[in-house]
Amino acid sequence: MKNNIRVERAILNISQAELAERVQVTRQTINAIELGKYAPSAVLAMKIARVFGKKVEDVFELEDTD
Amino acid sequence: MKNNIRVERAILNISQAELAERVQVTRQTINAIELGKYAPSAVLAMKIARVFGKKVEDVFELEDTD
DNA sequence: ATATTATGTAAAATATATTTTACATTATGC
DNA sequence: GCATAATGTAAAATATATTTTACATAATAT
């Protein structure tokens, strides 16, 4: 599962901590997902996309291994 | 987390078992998600939406409790 | 240069999703 | 009515996401 959270955060100019706060998870969760350590739940993916004003598919991309 | 998997399945005329096969999970997993017993992972939500030719947001809807 | 903010990481605990096996109920075709 | 397919359900096991606490490093501002 790839994502462009870093880019979208840069556009909004918000930190991992602020994104975490906005979607109600810890900073470590955002960090891990952003770095691709694991994939989020659908709920979290939708919340993150919503913060960015984008669709889930515009922020996250399925890989062949998923 | 609400969803309209049942409707989308009806449009494609496929059973829970066939949807499960197409997204590589068990039939029970599709049944549980369709009935709202729990929310899927982002990977599974994206695979399901892809089968229906829809965006995740067109198949799943965040609720206030999510 | 130093203080402050942001990011990376890690281990243990907890919550949640998914599988497996199995059976019950409901719908559908014949 | 009977066979068959489809759906609902449940308990236990396993996999995975998320939290908590804590510390390390990198970047930025003053």
mmCIF file with all atom_site columns, C-alpha atoms (C1' of nucleotides) in Angstrom:
data_model
loop_
_atom_site.group_PDB
_atom_site.id
_atom_site.type_symbol
_atom_site.label_atom_id
_atom_site.label_alt_id
_atom_site.label_comp_id
_atom_site.label_asym_id
_atom_site.label_entity_id
_atom_site.label_seq_id
_atom_site.pdbx_PDB_ins_code
_atom_site.Cartn_x
_atom_site.Cartn_y
_atom_site.Cartn_z
_atom_site.occupancy
_atom_site.B_iso_or_equiv
_atom_site.pdbx_formal_charge
_atom_site.auth_seq_id
_atom_site.auth_comp_id
_atom_site.auth_asym_id
_atom_site.auth_atom_id
_atom_site.pdbx_PDB_model_num
ATOM 1   C CA    . MET A 1 1  ? 0.000   0.000   0.000   1.00 0.00 ? 1  MET A CA    1
ATOM 2   C CA    . LYS A 1 2  ? 1.578   3.250   -1.179  1.00 0.00 ? 2  LYS A CA    1
ATOM 3   C CA    . ASN A 1 3  ? 0.438   6.725   -0.190  1.00 0.00 ? 3  ASN A CA    1
ATOM 4   C CA    . ASN A 1 4  ? 1.221   10.373  -0.737  1.00 0.00 ? 4  ASN A CA    1
ATOM 5   C CA    . ILE A 1 5  ? 0.413   11.619  2.724   1.00 0.00 ? 5  ILE A CA    1
ATOM 6   C CA    . ARG A 1 6  ? 3.712   13.485  2.908   1.00 0.00 ? 6  ARG A CA    1
ATOM 7   C CA    . VAL A 1 7  ? 2.906   15.481  -0.195  1.00 0.00 ? 7  VAL A CA    1
ATOM 8   C CA    . GLU A 1 8  ? -0.645  16.212  0.880   1.00 0.00 ? 8  GLU A CA    1
ATOM 9   C CA    . ARG A 1 9  ? 0.590   17.304  4.291   1.00 0.00 ? 9  ARG A CA    1
ATOM 10  C CA    . ALA A 1 10 ? 3.072   19.622  2.624   1.00 0.00 ? 10 ALA A CA    1
ATOM 11  C CA    . ILE A 1 11 ? 0.290   21.182  0.561   1.00 0.00 ? 11 ILE A CA    1
ATOM 12  C CA    . LEU A 1 12 ? -1.730  21.831  3.700   1.00 0.00 ? 12 LEU A CA    1
ATOM 13  C CA    . ASN A 1 13 ? 1.458   22.603  5.611   1.00 0.00 ? 13 ASN A CA    1
ATOM 14  C CA    . ILE A 1 14 ? 0.546   20.488  8.612   1.00 0.00 ? 14 ILE A CA    1
ATOM 15  C CA    . SER A 1 15 ? 2.741   18.212  10.733  1.00 0.00 ? 15 SER A CA    1
ATOM 16  C CA    . GLN A 1 16 ? 2.220   14.516  11.389  1.00 0.00 ? 16 GLN A CA    1
ATOM 17  C CA    . ALA A 1 17 ? 1.093   15.525  14.874  1.00 0.00 ? 17 ALA A CA    1
ATOM 18  C CA    . GLU A 1 18 ? -1.556  17.883  13.557  1.00 0.00 ? 18 GLU A CA    1
ATOM 19  C CA    . LEU A 1 19 ? -2.858  15.373  11.035  1.00 0.00 ? 19 LEU A CA    1
ATOM 20  C CA    . ALA A 1 20 ? -2.991  12.793  13.818  1.00 0.00 ? 20 ALA A CA    1
ATOM 21  C CA    . GLU A 1 21 ? -5.014  15.169  15.948  1.00 0.00 ? 21 GLU A CA    1
ATOM 22  C CA    . ARG A 1 22 ? -7.433  15.905  13.130  1.00 0.00 ? 22 ARG A CA    1
ATOM 23  C CA    . VAL A 1 23 ? -8.162  12.231  12.508  1.00 0.00 ? 23 VAL A CA    1
ATOM 24  C CA    . GLN A 1 24 ? -8.038  11.229  16.163  1.00 0.00 ? 24 GLN A CA    1
ATOM 25  C CA    . VAL A 1 25 ? -5.098  8.845   16.215  1.00 0.00 ? 25 VAL A CA    1
ATOM 26  C CA    . THR A 1 26 ? -1.622  9.098   17.680  1.00 0.00 ? 26 THR A CA    1
ATOM 27  C CA    . ARG A 1 27 ? 1.291   10.705  15.910  1.00 0.00 ? 27 ARG A CA    1
ATOM 28  C CA    . GLN A 1 28 ? 3.043   7.338   15.754  1.00 0.00 ? 28 GLN A CA    1
ATOM 29  C CA    . THR A 1 29 ? 0.147   5.873   13.806  1.00 0.00 ? 29 THR A CA    1
ATOM 30  C CA    . ILE A 1 30 ? 0.374   8.605   11.181  1.00 0.00 ? 30 ILE A CA    1
ATOM 31  C CA    . ASN A 1 31 ? 4.135   8.198   11.041  1.00 0.00 ? 31 ASN A CA    1
ATOM 32  C CA    . ALA A 1 32 ? 3.918   4.431   10.553  1.00 0.00 ? 32 ALA A CA    1
ATOM 33  C CA    . ILE A 1 33 ? 1.276   4.683   7.835   1.00 0.00 ? 33 ILE A CA    1
ATOM 34  C CA    . GLU A 1 34 ? 3.051   7.514   6.049   1.00 0.00 ? 34 GLU A CA    1
ATOM 35  C CA    . LEU A 1 35 ? 6.243   5.423   5.994   1.00 0.00 ? 35 LEU A CA    1
ATOM 36  C CA    . GLY A 1 36 ? 4.313   2.402   4.747   1.00 0.00 ? 36 GLY A CA    1
ATOM 37  C CA    . LYS A 1 37 ? 5.033   0.287   7.818   1.00 0.00 ? 37 LYS A CA    1
ATOM 38  C CA    . TYR A 1 38 ? 1.460   -0.921  7.731   1.00 0.00 ? 38 TYR A CA    1
ATOM 39  C CA    . ALA A 1 39 ? -1.805  -0.097  6.001   1.00 0.00 ? 39 ALA A CA    1
ATOM 40  C CA    . PRO A 1 40 ? -4.528  1.824   7.836   1.00 0.00 ? 40 PRO A CA    1
ATOM 41  C CA    . SER A 1 41 ? -8.074  0.728   8.537   1.00 0.00 ? 41 SER A CA    1
ATOM 42  C CA    . ALA A 1 42 ? -10.697 1.863   6.039   1.00 0.00 ? 42 ALA A CA    1
ATOM 43  C CA    . VAL A 1 43 ? -12.069 4.263   8.619   1.00 0.00 ? 43 VAL A CA    1
ATOM 44  C CA    . LEU A 1 44 ? -8.704  5.922   9.106   1.00 0.00 ? 44 LEU A CA    1
ATOM 45  C CA    . ALA A 1 45 ? -7.936  5.994   5.379   1.00 0.00 ? 45 ALA A CA    1
ATOM 46  C CA    . MET A 1 46 ? -11.250 7.765   4.732   1.00 0.00 ? 46 MET A CA    1
ATOM 47  C CA    . LYS A 1 47 ? -10.640 10.261  7.516   1.00 0.00 ? 47 LYS A CA    1
ATOM 48  C CA    . ILE A 1 48 ? -7.179  11.070  6.217   1.00 0.00 ? 48 ILE A CA    1
ATOM 49  C CA    . ALA A 1 49 ? -8.419  11.497  2.654   1.00 0.00 ? 49 ALA A CA    1
ATOM 50  C CA    . ARG A 1 50 ? -11.194 13.737  3.933   1.00 0.00 ? 50 ARG A CA    1
ATOM 51  C CA    . VAL A 1 51 ? -8.714  16.032  5.663   1.00 0.00 ? 51 VAL A CA    1
ATOM 52  C CA    . PHE A 1 52 ? -6.958  16.430  2.326   1.00 0.00 ? 52 PHE A CA    1
ATOM 53  C CA    . GLY A 1 53 ? -10.186 16.976  0.419   1.00 0.00 ? 53 GLY A CA    1
ATOM 54  C CA    . LYS A 1 54 ? -9.372  13.936  -1.696  1.00 0.00 ? 54 LYS A CA    1
ATOM 55  C CA    . LYS A 1 55 ? -10.780 10.480  -2.396  1.00 0.00 ? 55 LYS A CA    1
ATOM 56  C CA    . VAL A 1 56 ? -9.158  7.486   -0.719  1.00 0.00 ? 56 VAL A CA    1
ATOM 57  C CA    . GLU A 1 57 ? -7.875  6.364   -4.121  1.00 0.00 ? 57 GLU A CA    1
ATOM 58  C CA    . ASP A 1 58 ? -6.131  9.726   -4.575  1.00 0.00 ? 58 ASP A CA    1
ATOM 59  C CA    . VAL A 1 59 ? -4.166  9.289   -1.358  1.00 0.00 ? 59 VAL A CA    1
ATOM 60  C CA    . PHE A 1 60 ? -3.639  5.531   -1.169  1.00 0.00 ? 60 PHE A CA    1
ATOM 61  C CA    . GLU A 1 61 ? -2.709  3.100   -3.906  1.00 0.00 ? 61 GLU A CA    1
ATOM 62  C CA    . LEU A 1 62 ? -3.021  -0.668  -3.867  1.00 0.00 ? 62 LEU A CA    1
ATOM 63  C CA    . GLU A 1 63 ? 0.092   -2.601  -4.754  1.00 0.00 ? 63 GLU A CA    1
ATOM 64  C CA    . ASP A 1 64 ? 0.353   -6.033  -6.342  1.00 0.00 ? 64 ASP A CA    1
ATOM 65  C CA    . THR A 1 65 ? 1.307   -7.472  -2.970  1.00 0.00 ? 65 THR A CA    1
ATOM 66  C CA    . ASP A 1 66 ? -1.855  -6.145  -1.275  1.00 0.00 ? 66 ASP A CA    1
ATOM 67  C CA    . MET B 1 1  ? -19.303 2.566   8.900   1.00 0.00 ? 1  MET B CA    1
ATOM 68  C CA    . LYS B 1 2  ? -22.188 2.063   6.489   1.00 0.00 ? 2  LYS B CA    1
ATOM 69  C CA    . ASN B 1 3  ? -21.948 0.430   3.066   1.00 0.00 ? 3  ASN B CA    1
ATOM 70  C CA    . ASN B 1 4  ? -24.001 -0.508  0.056   1.00 0.00 ? 4  ASN B CA    1
ATOM 71  C CA    . ILE B 1 5  ? -22.263 -3.727  -0.817  1.00 0.00 ? 5  ILE B CA    1
ATOM 72  C CA    . ARG B 1 6  ? -25.594 -5.538  -1.047  1.00 0.00 ? 6  ARG B CA    1
ATOM 73  C CA    . VAL B 1 7  ? -26.863 -3.146  -3.691  1.00 0.00 ? 7  VAL B CA    1
ATOM 74  C CA    . GLU B 1 8  ? -23.631 -3.199  -5.658  1.00 0.00 ? 8  GLU B CA    1
ATOM 75  C CA    . ARG B 1 9  ? -23.603 -6.981  -5.556  1.00 0.00 ? 9  ARG B CA    1
ATOM 76  C CA    . ALA B 1 10 ? -27.158 -7.020  -6.833  1.00 0.00 ? 10 ALA B CA    1
ATOM 77  C CA    . ILE B 1 11 ? -26.169 -4.786  -9.741  1.00 0.00 ? 11 ILE B CA    1
ATOM 78  C CA    . LEU B 1 12 ? -23.350 -7.153  -10.659 1.00 0.00 ? 12 LEU B CA    1
ATOM 79  C CA    . ASN B 1 13 ? -25.519 -10.128 -9.693  1.00 0.00 ? 13 ASN B CA    1
ATOM 80  C CA    . ILE B 1 14 ? -22.795 -11.846 -7.678  1.00 0.00 ? 14 ILE B CA    1
ATOM 81  C CA    . SER B 1 15 ? -23.038 -13.719 -4.382  1.00 0.00 ? 15 SER B CA    1
ATOM 82  C CA    . GLN B 1 16 ? -21.110 -12.958 -1.204  1.00 0.00 ? 16 GLN B CA    1
ATOM 83  C CA    . ALA B 1 17 ? -19.028 -16.013 -1.994  1.00 0.00 ? 17 ALA B CA    1
ATOM 84  C CA    . GLU B 1 18 ? -18.086 -14.741 -5.431  1.00 0.00 ? 18 GLU B CA    1
ATOM 85  C CA    . LEU B 1 19 ? -17.216 -11.281 -4.168  1.00 0.00 ? 19 LEU B CA    1
ATOM 86  C CA    . ALA B 1 20 ? -15.105 -12.913 -1.473  1.00 0.00 ? 20 ALA B CA    1
ATOM 87  C CA    . GLU B 1 21 ? -13.271 -14.921 -4.084  1.00 0.00 ? 21 GLU B CA    1
ATOM 88  C CA    . ARG B 1 22 ? -12.646 -11.862 -6.230  1.00 0.00 ? 22 ARG B CA    1
ATOM 89  C CA    . VAL B 1 23 ? -11.085 -9.911  -3.381  1.00 0.00 ? 23 VAL B CA    1
ATOM 90  C CA    . GLN B 1 24 ? -9.341  -12.890 -1.836  1.00 0.00 ? 24 GLN B CA    1
ATOM 91  C CA    . VAL B 1 25 ? -11.033 -13.134 1.545   1.00 0.00 ? 25 VAL B CA    1
ATOM 92  C CA    . THR B 1 26 ? -13.464 -15.627 3.026   1.00 0.00 ? 26 THR B CA    1
ATOM 93  C CA    . ARG B 1 27 ? -17.194 -15.481 2.525   1.00 0.00 ? 27 ARG B CA    1
ATOM 94  C CA    . GLN B 1 28 ? -17.640 -14.826 6.260   1.00 0.00 ? 28 GLN B CA    1
ATOM 95  C CA    . THR B 1 29 ? -15.526 -11.711 6.015   1.00 0.00 ? 29 THR B CA    1
ATOM 96  C CA    . ILE B 1 30 ? -17.710 -10.299 3.239   1.00 0.00 ? 30 ILE B CA    1
ATOM 97  C CA    . ASN B 1 31 ? -20.833 -11.240 5.173   1.00 0.00 ? 31 ASN B CA    1
ATOM 98  C CA    . ALA B 1 32 ? -19.624 -9.547  8.354   1.00 0.00 ? 32 ALA B CA    1
ATOM 99  C CA    . ILE B 1 33 ? -18.603 -6.356  6.563   1.00 0.00 ? 33 ILE B CA    1
ATOM 100 C CA    . GLU B 1 34 ? -21.781 -6.240  4.489   1.00 0.00 ? 34 GLU B CA    1
ATOM 101 C CA    . LEU B 1 35 ? -23.821 -6.543  7.692   1.00 0.00 ? 35 LEU B CA    1
ATOM 102 C CA    . GLY B 1 36 ? -21.745 -3.852  9.370   1.00 0.00 ? 36 GLY B CA    1
ATOM 103 C CA    . LYS B 1 37 ? -20.379 -6.138  12.070  1.00 0.00 ? 37 LYS B CA    1
ATOM 104 C CA    . TYR B 1 38 ? -17.005 -4.539  11.623  1.00 0.00 ? 38 TYR B CA    1
ATOM 105 C CA    . ALA B 1 39 ? -15.220 -2.223  9.212   1.00 0.00 ? 39 ALA B CA    1
ATOM 106 C CA    . PRO B 1 40 ? -12.760 -3.596  6.670   1.00 0.00 ? 40 PRO B CA    1
ATOM 107 C CA    . SER B 1 41 ? -9.106  -2.738  6.270   1.00 0.00 ? 41 SER B CA    1
ATOM 108 C CA    . ALA B 1 42 ? -8.290  -0.032  3.742   1.00 0.00 ? 42 ALA B CA    1
ATOM 109 C CA    . VAL B 1 43 ? -6.825  -2.640  1.435   1.00 0.00 ? 43 VAL B CA    1
ATOM 110 C CA    . LEU B 1 44 ? -10.012 -4.683  1.464   1.00 0.00 ? 44 LEU B CA    1
ATOM 111 C CA    . ALA B 1 45 ? -12.248 -1.625  1.117   1.00 0.00 ? 45 ALA B CA    1
ATOM 112 C CA    . MET B 1 46 ? -10.285 -0.545  -1.969  1.00 0.00 ? 46 MET B CA    1
ATOM 113 C CA    . LYS B 1 47 ? -10.427 -4.018  -3.489  1.00 0.00 ? 47 LYS B CA    1
ATOM 114 C CA    . ILE B 1 48 ? -14.185 -4.227  -2.945  1.00 0.00 ? 48 ILE B CA    1
ATOM 115 C CA    . ALA B 1 49 ? -14.758 -0.772  -4.440  1.00 0.00 ? 49 ALA B CA    1
ATOM 116 C CA    . ARG B 1 50 ? -12.591 -1.750  -7.407  1.00 0.00 ? 50 ARG B CA    1
ATOM 117 C CA    . VAL B 1 51 ? -14.706 -4.818  -8.116  1.00 0.00 ? 51 VAL B CA    1
ATOM 118 C CA    . PHE B 1 52 ? -17.743 -2.530  -8.283  1.00 0.00 ? 52 PHE B CA    1
ATOM 119 C CA    . GLY B 1 53 ? -15.971 0.048   -10.438 1.00 0.00 ? 53 GLY B CA    1
ATOM 120 C CA    . LYS B 1 54 ? -16.585 2.634   -7.736  1.00 0.00 ? 54 LYS B CA    1
ATOM 121 C CA    . LYS B 1 55 ? -14.569 4.807   -5.365  1.00 0.00 ? 55 LYS B CA    1
ATOM 122 C CA    . VAL B 1 56 ? -14.260 3.739   -1.747  1.00 0.00 ? 56 VAL B CA    1
ATOM 123 C CA    . GLU B 1 57 ? -16.429 6.709   -0.766  1.00 0.00 ? 57 GLU B CA    1
ATOM 124 C CA    . ASP B 1 58 ? -19.168 5.493   -3.103  1.00 0.00 ? 58 ASP B CA    1
ATOM 125 C CA    . VAL B 1 59 ? -19.356 2.134   -1.356  1.00 0.00 ? 59 VAL B CA    1
ATOM 126 C CA    . PHE B 1 60 ? -18.501 2.982   2.255   1.00 0.00 ? 60 PHE B CA    1
ATOM 127 C CA    . GLU B 1 61 ? -19.666 5.906   4.356   1.00 0.00 ? 61 GLU B CA    1
ATOM 128 C CA    . LEU B 1 62 ? -18.166 7.165   7.588   1.00 0.00 ? 62 LEU B CA    1
ATOM 129 C CA    . GLU B 1 63 ? -20.562 7.550   10.487  1.00 0.00 ? 63 GLU B CA    1
ATOM 130 C CA    . ASP B 1 64 ? -20.326 9.957   13.382  1.00 0.00 ? 64 ASP B CA    1
ATOM 131 C CA    . THR B 1 65 ? -19.260 7.100   15.622  1.00 0.00 ? 65 THR B CA    1
ATOM 132 C CA    . ASP B 1 66 ? -16.292 6.199   13.390  1.00 0.00 ? 66 ASP B CA    1
ATOM 133 C "C1'" . DA  C 2 1  ? 24.867  27.563  19.493  1.00 0.00 ? 1  DA  C "C1'" 1
ATOM 134 C "C1'" . DT  C 2 2  ? 20.782  26.554  21.661  1.00 0.00 ? 2  DT  C "C1'" 1
ATOM 135 C "C1'" . DA  C 2 3  ? 15.973  25.893  22.216  1.00 0.00 ? 3  DA  C "C1'" 1
ATOM 136 C "C1'" . DT  C 2 4  ? 12.090  24.069  19.977  1.00 0.00 ? 4  DT  C "C1'" 1
ATOM 137 C "C1'" . DT  C 2 5  ? 9.529   21.532  16.707  1.00 0.00 ? 5  DT  C "C1'" 1
ATOM 138 C "C1'" . DA  C 2 6  ? 9.250   17.626  13.714  1.00 0.00 ? 6  DA  C "C1'" 1
ATOM 139 C "C1'" . DT  C 2 7  ? 10.270  13.077  12.535  1.00 0.00 ? 7  DT  C "C1'" 1
ATOM 140 C "C1'" . DG  C 2 8  ? 11.938  8.193   13.177  1.00 0.00 ? 8  DG  C "C1'" 1
ATOM 141 C "C1'" . DT  C 2 9  ? 11.861  4.155   15.907  1.00 0.00 ? 9  DT  C "C1'" 1
ATOM 142 C "C1'" . DA  C 2 10 ? 10.963  0.322   19.268  1.00 0.00 ? 10 DA  C "C1'" 1
ATOM 143 C "C1'" . DA  C 2 11 ? 8.852   -2.892  22.596  1.00 0.00 ? 11 DA  C "C1'" 1
ATOM 144 C "C1'" . DA  C 2 12 ? 4.838   -4.234  25.011  1.00 0.00 ? 12 DA  C "C1'" 1
ATOM 145 C "C1'" . DA  C 2 13 ? -0.022  -3.991  25.536  1.00 0.00 ? 13 DA  C "C1'" 1
ATOM 146 C "C1'" . DT  C 2 14 ? -4.549  -3.651  23.606  1.00 0.00 ? 14 DT  C "C1'" 1
ATOM 147 C "C1'" . DA  C 2 15 ? -8.064  -3.468  20.013  1.00 0.00 ? 15 DA  C "C1'" 1
ATOM 148 C "C1'" . DT  C 2 16 ? -9.735  -5.027  15.852  1.00 0.00 ? 16 DT  C "C1'" 1
ATOM 149 C "C1'" . DA  C 2 17 ? -9.950  -7.651  11.441  1.00 0.00 ? 17 DA  C "C1'" 1
ATOM 150 C "C1'" . DT  C 2 18 ? -9.715  -12.054 9.269   1.00 0.00 ? 18 DT  C "C1'" 1
ATOM 151 C "C1'" . DT  C 2 19 ? -9.588  -17.135 9.083   1.00 0.00 ? 19 DT  C "C1'" 1
ATOM 152 C "C1'" . DT  C 2 20 ? -11.200 -21.637 10.110  1.00 0.00 ? 20 DT  C "C1'" 1
ATOM 153 C "C1'" . DT  C 2 21 ? -14.662 -24.897 11.053  1.00 0.00 ? 21 DT  C "C1'" 1
ATOM 154 C "C1'" . DA  C 2 22 ? -19.107 -25.786 11.645  1.00 0.00 ? 22 DA  C "C1'" 1
ATOM 155 C "C1'" . DC  C 2 23 ? -23.933 -25.464 11.732  1.00 0.00 ? 23 DC  C "C1'" 1
ATOM 156 C "C1'" . DA  C 2 24 ? -28.648 -23.000 11.123  1.00 0.00 ? 24 DA  C "C1'" 1
ATOM 157 C "C1'" . DT  C 2 25 ? -31.842 -20.483 8.428   1.00 0.00 ? 25 DT  C "C1'" 1
ATOM 158 C "C1'" . DT  C 2 26 ? -33.653 -18.472 4.245   1.00 0.00 ? 26 DT  C "C1'" 1
ATOM 159 C "C1'" . DA  C 2 27 ? -34.358 -18.125 -0.606  1.00 0.00 ? 27 DA  C "C1'" 1
ATOM 160 C "C1'" . DT  C 2 28 ? -34.678 -20.280 -5.318  1.00 0.00 ? 28 DT  C "C1'" 1
ATOM 161 C "C1'" . DG  C 2 29 ? -35.100 -23.637 -9.037  1.00 0.00 ? 29 DG  C "C1'" 1
ATOM 162 C "C1'" . DC  C 2 30 ? -37.193 -27.591 -10.486 1.00 0.00 ? 30 DC  C "C1'" 1
ATOM 163 C "C1'" . DG  D 3 1  ? -42.113 -30.556 -1.604  1.00 0.00 ? 1  DG  D "C1'" 1
ATOM 164 C "C1'" . DC  D 3 2  ? -37.314 -31.217 -2.233  1.00 0.00 ? 2  DC  D "C1'" 1
ATOM 165 C "C1'" . DA  D 3 3  ? -32.708 -30.193 -3.548  1.00 0.00 ? 3  DA  D "C1'" 1
ATOM 166 C "C1'" . DT  D 3 4  ? -29.496 -26.654 -3.800  1.00 0.00 ? 4  DT  D "C1'" 1
ATOM 167 C "C1'" . DA  D 3 5  ? -27.604 -22.210 -3.370  1.00 0.00 ? 5  DA  D "C1'" 1
ATOM 168 C "C1'" . DA  D 3 6  ? -27.197 -18.233 -0.545  1.00 0.00 ? 6  DA  D "C1'" 1
ATOM 169 C "C1'" . DT  D 3 7  ? -26.990 -16.049 3.681   1.00 0.00 ? 7  DT  D "C1'" 1
ATOM 170 C "C1'" . DG  D 3 8  ? -26.553 -15.617 8.827   1.00 0.00 ? 8  DG  D "C1'" 1
ATOM 171 C "C1'" . DT  D 3 9  ? -24.049 -16.767 12.828  1.00 0.00 ? 9  DT  D "C1'" 1
ATOM 172 C "C1'" . DA  D 3 10 ? -20.647 -18.269 16.433  1.00 0.00 ? 10 DA  D "C1'" 1
ATOM 173 C "C1'" . DA  D 3 11 ? -16.391 -19.552 18.956  1.00 0.00 ? 11 DA  D "C1'" 1
ATOM 174 C "C1'" . DA  D 3 12 ? -11.554 -20.001 18.853  1.00 0.00 ? 12 DA  D "C1'" 1
ATOM 175 C "C1'" . DA  D 3 13 ? -7.289  -19.001 16.671  1.00 0.00 ? 13 DA  D "C1'" 1
ATOM 176 C "C1'" . DT  D 3 14 ? -4.370  -15.949 14.148  1.00 0.00 ? 14 DT  D "C1'" 1
ATOM 177 C "C1'" . DA  D 3 15 ? -2.930  -11.670 11.908  1.00 0.00 ? 15 DA  D "C1'" 1
ATOM 178 C "C1'" . DT  D 3 16 ? -2.768  -6.919  11.895  1.00 0.00 ? 16 DT  D "C1'" 1
ATOM 179 C "C1'" . DA  D 3 17 ? -3.601  -2.076  13.404  1.00 0.00 ? 17 DA  D "C1'" 1
ATOM 180 C "C1'" . DT  D 3 18 ? -3.306  1.179   17.082  1.00 0.00 ? 18 DT  D "C1'" 1
ATOM 181 C "C1'" . DT  D 3 19 ? -1.885  2.920   21.636  1.00 0.00 ? 19 DT  D "C1'" 1
ATOM 182 C "C1'" . DT  D 3 20 ? 1.336   3.928   25.176  1.00 0.00 ? 20 DT  D "C1'" 1
ATOM 183 C "C1'" . DT  D 3 21 ? 5.698   5.219   26.810  1.00 0.00 ? 21 DT  D "C1'" 1
ATOM 184 C "C1'" . DA  D 3 22 ? 10.017  6.415   25.821  1.00 0.00 ? 22 DA  D "C1'" 1
ATOM 185 C "C1'" . DC  D 3 23 ? 14.034  7.841   23.557  1.00 0.00 ? 23 DC  D "C1'" 1
ATOM 186 C "C1'" . DA  D 3 24 ? 16.950  9.284   19.362  1.00 0.00 ? 24 DA  D "C1'" 1
ATOM 187 C "C1'" . DT  D 3 25 ? 17.843  12.088  15.498  1.00 0.00 ? 25 DT  D "C1'" 1
ATOM 188 C "C1'" . DA  D 3 26 ? 16.889  15.796  12.202  1.00 0.00 ? 26 DA  D "C1'" 1
ATOM 189 C "C1'" . DA  D 3 27 ? 15.248  20.226  10.990  1.00 0.00 ? 27 DA  D "C1'" 1
ATOM 190 C "C1'" . DT  D 3 28 ? 14.132  25.086  12.048  1.00 0.00 ? 28 DT  D "C1'" 1
ATOM 191 C "C1'" . DA  D 3 29 ? 13.931  29.366  14.389  1.00 0.00 ? 29 DA  D "C1'" 1
ATOM 192 C "C1'" . DT  D 3 30 ? 15.902  32.734  17.327  1.00 0.00 ? 30 DT  D "C1'" 1
#
